[in-house]
XYZ file of C-alpha atoms in Angstrom:
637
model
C -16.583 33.263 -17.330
C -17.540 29.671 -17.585
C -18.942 28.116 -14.452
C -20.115 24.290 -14.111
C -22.137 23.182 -11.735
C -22.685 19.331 -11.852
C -23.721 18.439 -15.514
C -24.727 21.638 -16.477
C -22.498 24.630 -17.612
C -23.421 28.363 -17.396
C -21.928 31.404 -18.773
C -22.340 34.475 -16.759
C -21.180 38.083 -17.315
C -18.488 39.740 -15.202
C -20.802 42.409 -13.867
C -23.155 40.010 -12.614
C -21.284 37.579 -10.393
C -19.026 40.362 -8.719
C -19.381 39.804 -4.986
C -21.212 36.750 -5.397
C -20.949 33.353 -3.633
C -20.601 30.786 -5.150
C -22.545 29.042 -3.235
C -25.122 31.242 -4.306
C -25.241 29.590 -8.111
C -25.732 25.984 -6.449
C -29.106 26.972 -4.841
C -28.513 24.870 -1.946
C -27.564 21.822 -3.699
C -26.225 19.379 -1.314
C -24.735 17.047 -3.860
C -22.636 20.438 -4.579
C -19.775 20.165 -2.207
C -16.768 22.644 -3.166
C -15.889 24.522 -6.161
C -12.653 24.466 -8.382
C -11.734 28.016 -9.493
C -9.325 28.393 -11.414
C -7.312 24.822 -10.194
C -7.502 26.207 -6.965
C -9.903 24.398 -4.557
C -12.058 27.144 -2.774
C -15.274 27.039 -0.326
C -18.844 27.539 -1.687
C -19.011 30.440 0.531
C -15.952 31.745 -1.486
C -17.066 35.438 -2.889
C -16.296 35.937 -6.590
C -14.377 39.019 -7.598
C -15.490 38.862 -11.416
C -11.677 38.001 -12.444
C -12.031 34.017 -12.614
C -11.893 32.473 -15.801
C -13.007 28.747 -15.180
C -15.237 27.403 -12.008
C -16.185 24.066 -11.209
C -18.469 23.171 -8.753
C -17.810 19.101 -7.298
C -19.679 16.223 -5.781
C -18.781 13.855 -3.693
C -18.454 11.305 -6.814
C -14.699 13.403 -7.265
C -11.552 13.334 -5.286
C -11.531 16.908 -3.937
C -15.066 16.323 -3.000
C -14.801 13.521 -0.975
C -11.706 14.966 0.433
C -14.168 17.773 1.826
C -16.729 15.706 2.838
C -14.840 14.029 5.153
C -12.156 16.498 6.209
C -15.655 18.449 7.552
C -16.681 15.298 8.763
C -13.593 15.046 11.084
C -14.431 18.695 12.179
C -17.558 17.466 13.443
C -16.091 14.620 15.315
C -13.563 17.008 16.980
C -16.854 18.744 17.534
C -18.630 16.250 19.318
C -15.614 14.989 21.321
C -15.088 18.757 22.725
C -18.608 19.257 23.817
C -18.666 15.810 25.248
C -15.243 16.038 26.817
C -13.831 19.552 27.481
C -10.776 18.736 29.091
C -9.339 17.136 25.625
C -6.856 18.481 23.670
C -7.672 18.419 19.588
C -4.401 18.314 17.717
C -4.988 17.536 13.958
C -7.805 15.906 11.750
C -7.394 15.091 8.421
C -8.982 13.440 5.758
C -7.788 10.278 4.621
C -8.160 7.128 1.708
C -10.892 5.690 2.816
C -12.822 8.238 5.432
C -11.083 10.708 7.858
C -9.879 10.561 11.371
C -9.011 12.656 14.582
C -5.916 12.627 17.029
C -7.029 13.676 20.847
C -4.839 14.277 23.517
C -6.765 12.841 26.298
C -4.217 12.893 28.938
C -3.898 8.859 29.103
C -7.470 7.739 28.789
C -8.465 5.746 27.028
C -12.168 5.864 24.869
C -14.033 2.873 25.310
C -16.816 1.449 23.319
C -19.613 3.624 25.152
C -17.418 6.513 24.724
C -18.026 6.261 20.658
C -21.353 5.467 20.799
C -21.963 8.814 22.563
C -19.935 10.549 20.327
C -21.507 9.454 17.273
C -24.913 10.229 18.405
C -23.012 13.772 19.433
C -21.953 14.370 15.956
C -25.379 13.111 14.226
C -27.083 15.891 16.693
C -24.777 18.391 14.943
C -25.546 17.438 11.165
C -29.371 17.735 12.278
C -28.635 20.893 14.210
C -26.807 21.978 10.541
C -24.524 24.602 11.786
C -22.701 27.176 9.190
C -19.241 26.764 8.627
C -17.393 29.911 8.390
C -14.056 30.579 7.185
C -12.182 33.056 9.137
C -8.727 34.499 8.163
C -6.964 36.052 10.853
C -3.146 37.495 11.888
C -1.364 34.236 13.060
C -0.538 36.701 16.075
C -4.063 36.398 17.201
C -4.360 33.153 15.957
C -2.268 32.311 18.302
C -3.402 34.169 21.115
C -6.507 32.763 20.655
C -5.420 29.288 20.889
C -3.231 30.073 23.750
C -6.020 31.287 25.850
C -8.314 28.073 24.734
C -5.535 25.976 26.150
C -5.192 24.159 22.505
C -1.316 24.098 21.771
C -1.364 21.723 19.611
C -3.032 24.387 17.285
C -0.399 26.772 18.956
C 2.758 24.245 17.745
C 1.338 24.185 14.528
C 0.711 27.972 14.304
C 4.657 28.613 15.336
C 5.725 26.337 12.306
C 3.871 28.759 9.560
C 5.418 31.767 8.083
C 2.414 33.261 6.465
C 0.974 36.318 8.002
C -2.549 35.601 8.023
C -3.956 32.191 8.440
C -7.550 30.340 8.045
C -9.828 29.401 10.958
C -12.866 27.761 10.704
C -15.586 28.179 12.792
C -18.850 25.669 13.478
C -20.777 26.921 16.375
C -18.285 27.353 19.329
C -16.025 24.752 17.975
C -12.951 26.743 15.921
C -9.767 24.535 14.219
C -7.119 25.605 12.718
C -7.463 24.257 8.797
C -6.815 25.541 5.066
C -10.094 24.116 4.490
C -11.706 23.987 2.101
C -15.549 22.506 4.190
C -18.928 22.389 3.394
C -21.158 24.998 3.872
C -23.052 23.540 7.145
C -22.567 20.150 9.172
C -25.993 19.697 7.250
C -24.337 18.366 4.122
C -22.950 15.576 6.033
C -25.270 12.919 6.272
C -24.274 8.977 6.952
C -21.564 8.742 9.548
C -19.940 6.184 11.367
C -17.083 5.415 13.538
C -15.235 2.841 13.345
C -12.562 2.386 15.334
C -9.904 3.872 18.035
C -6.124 3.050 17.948
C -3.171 4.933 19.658
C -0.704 7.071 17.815
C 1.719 9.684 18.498
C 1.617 13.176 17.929
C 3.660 13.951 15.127
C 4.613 10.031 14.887
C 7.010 10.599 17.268
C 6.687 7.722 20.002
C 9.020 10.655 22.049
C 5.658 12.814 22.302
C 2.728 12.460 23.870
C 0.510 9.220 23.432
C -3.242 10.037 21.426
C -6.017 8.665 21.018
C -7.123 8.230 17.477
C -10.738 7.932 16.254
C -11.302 6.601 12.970
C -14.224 7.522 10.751
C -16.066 7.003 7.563
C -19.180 9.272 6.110
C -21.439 9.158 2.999
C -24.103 11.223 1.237
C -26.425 8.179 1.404
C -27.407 5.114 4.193
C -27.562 2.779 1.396
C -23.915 3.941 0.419
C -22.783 3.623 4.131
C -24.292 0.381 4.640
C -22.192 -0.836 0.981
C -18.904 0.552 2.864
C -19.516 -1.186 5.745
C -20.596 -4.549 4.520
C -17.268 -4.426 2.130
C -15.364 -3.383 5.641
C -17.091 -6.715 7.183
C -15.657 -9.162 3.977
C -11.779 -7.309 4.649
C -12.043 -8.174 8.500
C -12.844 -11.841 7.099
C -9.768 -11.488 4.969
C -7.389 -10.046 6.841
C -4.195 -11.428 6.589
C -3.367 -11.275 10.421
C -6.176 -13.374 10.801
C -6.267 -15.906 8.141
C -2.123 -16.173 8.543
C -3.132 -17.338 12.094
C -6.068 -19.359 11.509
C -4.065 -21.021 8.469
C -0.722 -21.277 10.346
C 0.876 -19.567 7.760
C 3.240 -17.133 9.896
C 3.618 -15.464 13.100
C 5.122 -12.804 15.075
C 6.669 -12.697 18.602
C 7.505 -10.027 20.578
C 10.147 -12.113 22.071
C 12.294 -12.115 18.499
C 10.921 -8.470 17.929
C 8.271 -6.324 16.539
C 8.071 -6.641 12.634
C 9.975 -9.436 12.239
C 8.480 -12.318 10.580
C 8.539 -16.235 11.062
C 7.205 -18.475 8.365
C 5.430 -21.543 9.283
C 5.581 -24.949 6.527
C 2.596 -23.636 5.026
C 3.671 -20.086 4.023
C 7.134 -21.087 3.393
C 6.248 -23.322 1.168
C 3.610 -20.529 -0.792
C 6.882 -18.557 -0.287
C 8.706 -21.288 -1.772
C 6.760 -21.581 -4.709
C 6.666 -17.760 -5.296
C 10.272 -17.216 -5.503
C 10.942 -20.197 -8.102
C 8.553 -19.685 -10.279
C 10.204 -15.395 -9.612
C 13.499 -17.031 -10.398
C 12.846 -19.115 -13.883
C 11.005 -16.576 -15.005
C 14.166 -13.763 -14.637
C 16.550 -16.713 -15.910
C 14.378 -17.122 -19.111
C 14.503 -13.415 -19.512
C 18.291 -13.343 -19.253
C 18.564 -11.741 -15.225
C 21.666 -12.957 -13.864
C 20.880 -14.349 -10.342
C 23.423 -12.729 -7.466
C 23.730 -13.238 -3.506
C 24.807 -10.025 -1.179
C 26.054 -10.044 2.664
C 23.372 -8.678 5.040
C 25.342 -5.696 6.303
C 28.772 -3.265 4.655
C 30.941 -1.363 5.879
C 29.847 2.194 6.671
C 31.667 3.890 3.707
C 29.502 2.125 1.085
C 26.274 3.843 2.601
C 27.805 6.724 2.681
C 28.964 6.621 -1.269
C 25.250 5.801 -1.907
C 23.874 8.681 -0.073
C 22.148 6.188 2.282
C 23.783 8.150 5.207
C 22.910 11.386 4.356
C 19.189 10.847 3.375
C 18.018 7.626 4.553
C 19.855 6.799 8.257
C 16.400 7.729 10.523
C 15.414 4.545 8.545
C 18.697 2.515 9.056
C 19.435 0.106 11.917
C 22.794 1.384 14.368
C 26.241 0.500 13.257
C 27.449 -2.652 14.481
C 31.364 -1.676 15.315
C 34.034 -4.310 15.141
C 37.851 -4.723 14.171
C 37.653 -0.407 14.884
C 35.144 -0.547 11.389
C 31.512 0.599 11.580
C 28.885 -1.660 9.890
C 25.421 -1.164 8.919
C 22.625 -4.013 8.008
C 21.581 -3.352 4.545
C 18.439 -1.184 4.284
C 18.600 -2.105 0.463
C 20.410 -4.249 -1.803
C 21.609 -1.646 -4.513
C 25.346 -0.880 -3.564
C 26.234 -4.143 -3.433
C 24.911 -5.437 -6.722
C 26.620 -1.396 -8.137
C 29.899 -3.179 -6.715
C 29.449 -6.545 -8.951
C 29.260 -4.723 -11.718
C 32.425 -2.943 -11.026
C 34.555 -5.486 -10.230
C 35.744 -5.726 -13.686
C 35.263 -3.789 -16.782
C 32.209 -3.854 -19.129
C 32.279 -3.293 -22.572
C 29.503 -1.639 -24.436
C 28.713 -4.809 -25.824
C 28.069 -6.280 -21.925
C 25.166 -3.899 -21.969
C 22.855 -4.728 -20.825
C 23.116 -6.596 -17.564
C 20.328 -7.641 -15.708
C 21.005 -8.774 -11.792
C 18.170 -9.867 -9.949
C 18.124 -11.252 -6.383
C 15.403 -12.093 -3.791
C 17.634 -9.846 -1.103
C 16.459 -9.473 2.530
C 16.769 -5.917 4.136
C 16.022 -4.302 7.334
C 14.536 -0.864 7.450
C 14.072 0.796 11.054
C 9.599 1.521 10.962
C 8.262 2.837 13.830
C 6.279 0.906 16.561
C 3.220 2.287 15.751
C 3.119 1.749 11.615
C 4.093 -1.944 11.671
C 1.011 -3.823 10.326
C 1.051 -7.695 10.029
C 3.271 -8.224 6.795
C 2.411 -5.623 5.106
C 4.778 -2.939 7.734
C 7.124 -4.751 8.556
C 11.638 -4.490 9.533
C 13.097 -7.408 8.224
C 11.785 -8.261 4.584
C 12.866 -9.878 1.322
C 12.635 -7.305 -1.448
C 12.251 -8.774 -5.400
C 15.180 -7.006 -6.046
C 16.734 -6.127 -9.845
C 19.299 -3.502 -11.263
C 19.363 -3.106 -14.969
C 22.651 -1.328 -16.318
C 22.256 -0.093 -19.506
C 23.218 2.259 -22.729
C 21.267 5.462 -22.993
C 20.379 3.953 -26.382
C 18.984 0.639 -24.666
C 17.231 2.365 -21.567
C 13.487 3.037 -23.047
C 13.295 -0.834 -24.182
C 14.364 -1.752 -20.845
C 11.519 0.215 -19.275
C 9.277 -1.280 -21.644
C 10.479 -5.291 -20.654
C 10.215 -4.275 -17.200
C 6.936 -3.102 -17.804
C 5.755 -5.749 -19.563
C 7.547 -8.274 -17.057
C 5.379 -6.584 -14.458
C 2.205 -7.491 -15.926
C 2.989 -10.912 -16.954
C 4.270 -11.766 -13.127
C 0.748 -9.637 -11.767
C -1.534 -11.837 -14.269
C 0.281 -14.788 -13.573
C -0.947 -14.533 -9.621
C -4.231 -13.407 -10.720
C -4.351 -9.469 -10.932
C -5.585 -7.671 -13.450
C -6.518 -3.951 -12.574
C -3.838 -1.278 -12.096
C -3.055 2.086 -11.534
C 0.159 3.299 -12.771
C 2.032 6.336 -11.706
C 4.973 8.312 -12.313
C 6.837 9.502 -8.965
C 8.699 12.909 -9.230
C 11.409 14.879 -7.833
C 11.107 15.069 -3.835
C 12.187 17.937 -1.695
C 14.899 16.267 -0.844
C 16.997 14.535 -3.406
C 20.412 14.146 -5.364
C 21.174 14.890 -8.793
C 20.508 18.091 -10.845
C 17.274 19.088 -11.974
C 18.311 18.563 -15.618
C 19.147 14.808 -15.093
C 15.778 14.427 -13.042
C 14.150 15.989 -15.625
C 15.516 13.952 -18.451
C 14.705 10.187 -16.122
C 11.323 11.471 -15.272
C 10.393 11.983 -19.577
C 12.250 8.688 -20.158
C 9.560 6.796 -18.187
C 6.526 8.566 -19.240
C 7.995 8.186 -22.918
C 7.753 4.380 -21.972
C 4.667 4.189 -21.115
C 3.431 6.595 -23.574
C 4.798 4.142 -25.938
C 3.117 1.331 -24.644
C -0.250 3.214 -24.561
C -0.705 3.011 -20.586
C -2.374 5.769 -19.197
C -0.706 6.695 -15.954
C -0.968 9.673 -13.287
C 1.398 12.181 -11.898
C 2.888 11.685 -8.501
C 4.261 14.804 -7.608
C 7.090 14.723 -5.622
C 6.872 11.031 -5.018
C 9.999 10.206 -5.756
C 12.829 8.429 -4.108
C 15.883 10.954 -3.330
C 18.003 9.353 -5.719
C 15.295 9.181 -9.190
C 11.865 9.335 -10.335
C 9.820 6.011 -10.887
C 7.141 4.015 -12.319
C 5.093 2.777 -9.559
C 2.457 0.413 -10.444
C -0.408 -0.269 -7.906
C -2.876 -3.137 -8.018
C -6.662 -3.730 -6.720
C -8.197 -6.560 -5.321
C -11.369 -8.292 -5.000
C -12.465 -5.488 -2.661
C -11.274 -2.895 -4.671
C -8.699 -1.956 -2.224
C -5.252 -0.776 -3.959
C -1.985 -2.267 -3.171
C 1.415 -0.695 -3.805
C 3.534 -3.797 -5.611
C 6.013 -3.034 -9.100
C 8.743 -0.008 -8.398
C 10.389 1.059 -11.457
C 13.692 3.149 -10.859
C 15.147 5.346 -12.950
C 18.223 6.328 -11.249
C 21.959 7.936 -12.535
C 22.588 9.193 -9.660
C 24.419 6.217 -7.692
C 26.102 5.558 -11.345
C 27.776 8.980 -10.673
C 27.943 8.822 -7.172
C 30.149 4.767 -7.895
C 31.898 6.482 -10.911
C 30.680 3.231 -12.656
C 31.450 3.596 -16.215
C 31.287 0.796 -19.250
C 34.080 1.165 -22.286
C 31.720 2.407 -25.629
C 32.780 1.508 -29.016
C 34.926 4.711 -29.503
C 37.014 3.707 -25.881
C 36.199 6.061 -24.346
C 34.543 5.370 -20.636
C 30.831 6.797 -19.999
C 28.383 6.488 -17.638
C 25.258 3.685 -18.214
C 22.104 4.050 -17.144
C 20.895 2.399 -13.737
C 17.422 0.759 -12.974
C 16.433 -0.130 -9.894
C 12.949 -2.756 -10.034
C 10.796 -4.876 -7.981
C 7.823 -6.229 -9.346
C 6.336 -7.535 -6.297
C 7.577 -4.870 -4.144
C 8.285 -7.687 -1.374
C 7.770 -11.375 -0.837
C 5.924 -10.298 2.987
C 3.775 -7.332 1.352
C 2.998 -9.385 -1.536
C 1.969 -12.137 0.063
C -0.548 -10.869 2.408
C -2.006 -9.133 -0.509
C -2.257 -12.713 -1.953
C -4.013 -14.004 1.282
C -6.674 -11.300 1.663
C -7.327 -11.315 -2.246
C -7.884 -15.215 -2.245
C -9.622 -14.819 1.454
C -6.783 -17.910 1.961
C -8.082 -19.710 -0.922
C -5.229 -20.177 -2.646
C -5.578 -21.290 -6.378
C -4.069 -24.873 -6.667
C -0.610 -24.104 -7.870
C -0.226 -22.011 -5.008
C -2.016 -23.849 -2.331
C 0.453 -25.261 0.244
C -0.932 -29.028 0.475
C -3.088 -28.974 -2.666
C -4.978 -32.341 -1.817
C -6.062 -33.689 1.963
C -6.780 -37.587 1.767
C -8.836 -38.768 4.229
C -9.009 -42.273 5.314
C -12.203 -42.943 7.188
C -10.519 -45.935 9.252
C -7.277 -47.413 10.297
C -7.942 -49.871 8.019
C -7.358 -47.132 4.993
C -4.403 -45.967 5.655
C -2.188 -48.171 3.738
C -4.181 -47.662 0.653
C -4.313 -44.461 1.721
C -0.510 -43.589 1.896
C 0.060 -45.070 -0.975
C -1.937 -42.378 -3.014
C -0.526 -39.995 -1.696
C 3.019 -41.379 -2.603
C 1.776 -41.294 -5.820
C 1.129 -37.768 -5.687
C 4.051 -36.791 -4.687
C 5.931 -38.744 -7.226
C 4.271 -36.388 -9.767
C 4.829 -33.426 -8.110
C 1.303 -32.958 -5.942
C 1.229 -31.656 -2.348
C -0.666 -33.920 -0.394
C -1.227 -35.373 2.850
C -2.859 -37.911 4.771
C -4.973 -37.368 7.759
C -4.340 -40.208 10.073
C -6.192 -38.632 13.171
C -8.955 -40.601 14.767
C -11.633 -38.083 13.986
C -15.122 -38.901 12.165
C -14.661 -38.170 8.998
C -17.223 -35.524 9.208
C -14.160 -33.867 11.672
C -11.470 -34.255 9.171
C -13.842 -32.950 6.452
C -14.443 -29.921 8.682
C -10.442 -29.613 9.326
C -9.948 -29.420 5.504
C -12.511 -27.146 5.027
C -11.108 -25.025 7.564
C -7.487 -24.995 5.671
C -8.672 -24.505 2.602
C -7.512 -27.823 1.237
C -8.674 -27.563 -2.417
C -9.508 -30.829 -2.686
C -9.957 -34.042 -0.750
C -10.547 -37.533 -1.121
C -12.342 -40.107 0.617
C -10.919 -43.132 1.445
C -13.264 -45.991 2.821
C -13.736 -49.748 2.204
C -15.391 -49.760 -1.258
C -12.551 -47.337 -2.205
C -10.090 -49.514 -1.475
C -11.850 -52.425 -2.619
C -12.513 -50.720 -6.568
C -9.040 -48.981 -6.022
C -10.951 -45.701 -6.491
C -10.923 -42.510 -4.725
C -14.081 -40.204 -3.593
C -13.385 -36.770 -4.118
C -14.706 -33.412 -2.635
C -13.801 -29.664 -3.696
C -12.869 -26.891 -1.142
C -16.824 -25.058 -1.155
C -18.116 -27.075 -4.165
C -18.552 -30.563 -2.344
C -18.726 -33.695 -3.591
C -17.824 -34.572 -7.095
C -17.919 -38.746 -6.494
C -16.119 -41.910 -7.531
C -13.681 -41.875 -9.902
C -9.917 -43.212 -10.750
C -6.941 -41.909 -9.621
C -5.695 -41.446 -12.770
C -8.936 -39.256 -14.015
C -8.501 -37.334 -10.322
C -5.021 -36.673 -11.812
C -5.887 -35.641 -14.710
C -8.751 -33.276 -12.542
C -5.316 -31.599 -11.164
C -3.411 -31.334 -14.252
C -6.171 -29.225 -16.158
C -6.453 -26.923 -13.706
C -3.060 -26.264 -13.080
C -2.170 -25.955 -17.064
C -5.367 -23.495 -17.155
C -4.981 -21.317 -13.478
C -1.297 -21.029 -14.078
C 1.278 -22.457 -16.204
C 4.200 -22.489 -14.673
């Protein structure tokens, strides 16, 4: 049996490791954290029967190990908050992306600042106090009986919805949950924790059940490691999106017009703007066909798509009129199904390309929406490729490479790509799942892009390509969908005429390379911090007269500017100029010039760069010229 623990690999003799822990080969090694035996991820406490054939013991530099780190570290926090207040109710505590958290029932208090402050001193007294953690299996009968009498039924829910007959417990001290585990071997392996925030939430996401209290939380091996995380959490508060799109007046909500729904001020409509035509020439150079769909259908083309019978808990409520039920559009994809058969295609149509920039409305609960990245009413980059079987892996490929082009174009360069599988529930038979699913991995395989497995991530009606980018922060953000889909095909008996006339079936691909124009663009904002580059910078140059006397000269620069294209304006306040510096600043302005007597006198302009300063005297026609270079070298477009 091969066992590897850390960098170093051991072989060791059946005989010998019969009845052994495992976490008897790591000698106490905290950077040792859980073991992989045989795919299967098991506790260091787990006792070997002499049968494995491959273990792996893992750090906290893996995924499974950090998965353990903090899923233990949310133990301890349920920990904490039970000694410190009894009278809560733990429900579940799981670990997450970035850190874990823990859902309490407090009975409608609230936690306040104090409140986590105790508790984290309460949780760093139990890492020093470094308690055993024991895994118990038990009948769920006493299971739950033993939760009953505790008063936890939460854990007694939970316990009702398993069919197993024994389940895992795991016990720290007095505290006991109800987990799967795998956990560390003592609070003692946890060492840098912090808390970071509390937020309400529903159990089960329900806003029906009862209102938590949710305590978010983040842990580390090191201090200097927690103190990286939480200077990196400091530059994402400075570029949130929520913030910046208010301090730039770049958009809004109201609760008046509804949760989730967006309004666009002049300065992000006009990013906006700018987004979707420089979206739309480069689909028309690539021969897309640009179409236009209502907002809502009647209820019999949702339920020929299937929308109906998998995706209605996420659809608005009919609208009834004229004795006819009608739903708003949760996606665009029937309707652009039902251009394409409103008259017949011959194989040589194949294939057709329809692209629109389609707004859709998608019921998300209360508690998920989040700026403009959650939101209800959104405008998805929409596309649906028809195509021959023969045709179908070089359309993956273009949309691939389209993908990349558009993500470069706006400045991103590192991505994770993934392949999305069959869900639980779906339509279409295994086979033809089975035979979309190879079609995009053969794509990419082609291509030489190294991808990962998403299993069961699919959409109920196909697998796809999902391609997820990182910012300056690292952070990942879900943007390109790639759809293989023959399901609605079948489901619209669309058919083209082949060569031999008979009528089969193409191929349907459903794509978005941006995902959406909201989600896209707040991942714009926080990965620019709101500096926009200069093609994408809503007023691109601020000119600043320093006196009324200016102005004229002042105005007409920036009619010249505009002439050629430019966004600029002209700051006629009565400010210092040391103000309207500060005001541009503040915006983001890329640059600015200076207008003041000698200016006007030389018929010059002084210009300054958003956070580089001042870059002097110099002709309008060389500031032009300034503009054009970096334009032709940040983005031609």
């Amino acid at each position: 049996m091969k066992v590897k623990v850390r960098e170093a690999v051991f072989f060791v003799e059946n005989q010998k490791v019969f009845g052994m822990r495992i976490l008897d080969l790591t000698k106490g090694d905290k950077n040792c954290l859980v073991a992989l035996v045989d795919g299967t991820p098991r506790d260091l406490s787990y006792i070997l029967t002499g049968s494995e054939n491959n273990i792996e013991v893992l750090g906290f530099n893996s995924e499974i190990g950090r998965e353990t780190y903090w899923h233990t570290s949310s133990h301890i926090l349920a920990q904490a908050v039970k000694e410190l207040f009894p009278e809560v109710k733990v429900t579940i505590g799981p670990a997450i992306e970035d850190g874990f958290y823990y859902d309490f029932d407090t009975g409608g208090y609230n936690f306040t600042e104090d409140d986590i402050k105790r508790i984290e001193n309460r949780m760093h007294e139990i890492i020093k106090m470094d308690i055993p953690i024991e895994r118990i299996e038990v009948k769920k009968t006493e299971a739950v009986e033993f939760f009953r009498d505790i008063g936890e039924l939460y854990k007694v829910e939970i316990l009702e919805e398993i069919n197993d007959e024994y389940v895992s417990l795991y016990r720290q001290g007095n505290f006991v949950d109800l987990c799967r585990g795998p956990h560390l071997p003592s609070t003692g392996y946890v060492n840098a924790v912090k808390l970071l925030s509390v937020s309400g939430s529903y159990w089960r996401g329900d806003e029906k059940n009862a209102r938590l209290q949710r305590i978010y939380g983040i842990s580390f091996p090191t201090n200097e490691e927690l103190e990286r995380y939480i200077e990196k959490l400091e530059e994402a508060k400075k570029r949130d999106h929520r913030v910046l799109g208010r301090e730039l007046d770049l958009y809004s909500i109201h609760d008046e017009i509804g949760p989730g729904l967006i309004l666009w001020h002049p300065k992000g409509a006009s990013i906006r703007h700018i987004i979707e035509n420089f979206w739309i020439m480069e689909h028309l150079k690539r021969d897309y066909e640009l179409v236009y769909t209502p907002h809502i259908g009647r209820s019999k083309l949702w339920e020929t798509s299937g929308h109906l019978d998998f995706y209605k808990e996420n659809m608005y409520p009919p609208i009834e009129f004229d004795n006819q039920e009608y739903y708003i559009k949760p996606m665009n994809c029937p309707f652009h199904i039902m251009i394409y058969k409103s008259k017949i295609r011959s194989y040589r149509d194949l294939p057709i390309r329809y692209c629109e920039l389609g707004t859709v409305y998608r019921y998300e609960r209360s508690g998920v929406l989040h700026g403009l990245l959650r939101v209800r009413g959104f405008t998805q980059d929409d596309a649906h490729i028809f195509a021959r079987p023969d045709q179908i892996i070089d359309e993956i490929r273009s949309v691939v490479e389209f993908a990349f082009f558009i993500l470069n174009s706006f400045g991103f360069s590192d991505y994770q790509v993934f392949v999305a599988t069959q869900p639980a529930e779906s339509v279409g038979k295994k086979e033809m799942w089975d035979e979309a699913t190879n079609a995009l991995k053969r794509a990419l395989d082609d291509m030489n892009i190294d991808y990962n497995v998403d299993e069961g991530g699919g959409a109920f009606y196909g697998p796809k390509i999902d391609i997820k980018i990182k910012d300056a922060l690292g952070r990942s953000w879900q943007c390109t969908t790639i759809q293989f889909d023959f399901n609605l095909a079948e489901r619209f008996d669309i058919t083209y005429r082949d060569k031999d006339s008979v009528d089969r079936r193409p191929y349907l691909v459903h794509r978005a390379l941006l995902g959406s124009i909201e989600r896209f663009f707040a991942t714009l904002i926080e990965y620019y911090g709101g500096n926009f580059p200069l093609w994408l910078a809503p007023i691109q140059v601020a000119i600043l007269p320093i006196s009324e006397d200016n102005i004229a000269y002042a105005e007409d620069i920036c009619t010249t500017l505009k002439n050629l294209g430019f966004r600029a304006k002209v700051d006629k306040s009565n400010e210092k100029l040391n103000a309207k510096i500060r005001d541009a600043e503040n915006e983001k302005i890329p640059y600015m010039t200076i207008i003041g007597k000698k200016e006007v006198e030389q018929k010059v302009v002084a210009v300054r760069r958003h956070g580089s300063g001042d870059l002097g005297q110099m002709s309008l026609d060389r500031f032009i010229d300034i503009l054009n270079r970096e334009l032709k070298g940040g983005k031609d477009h």
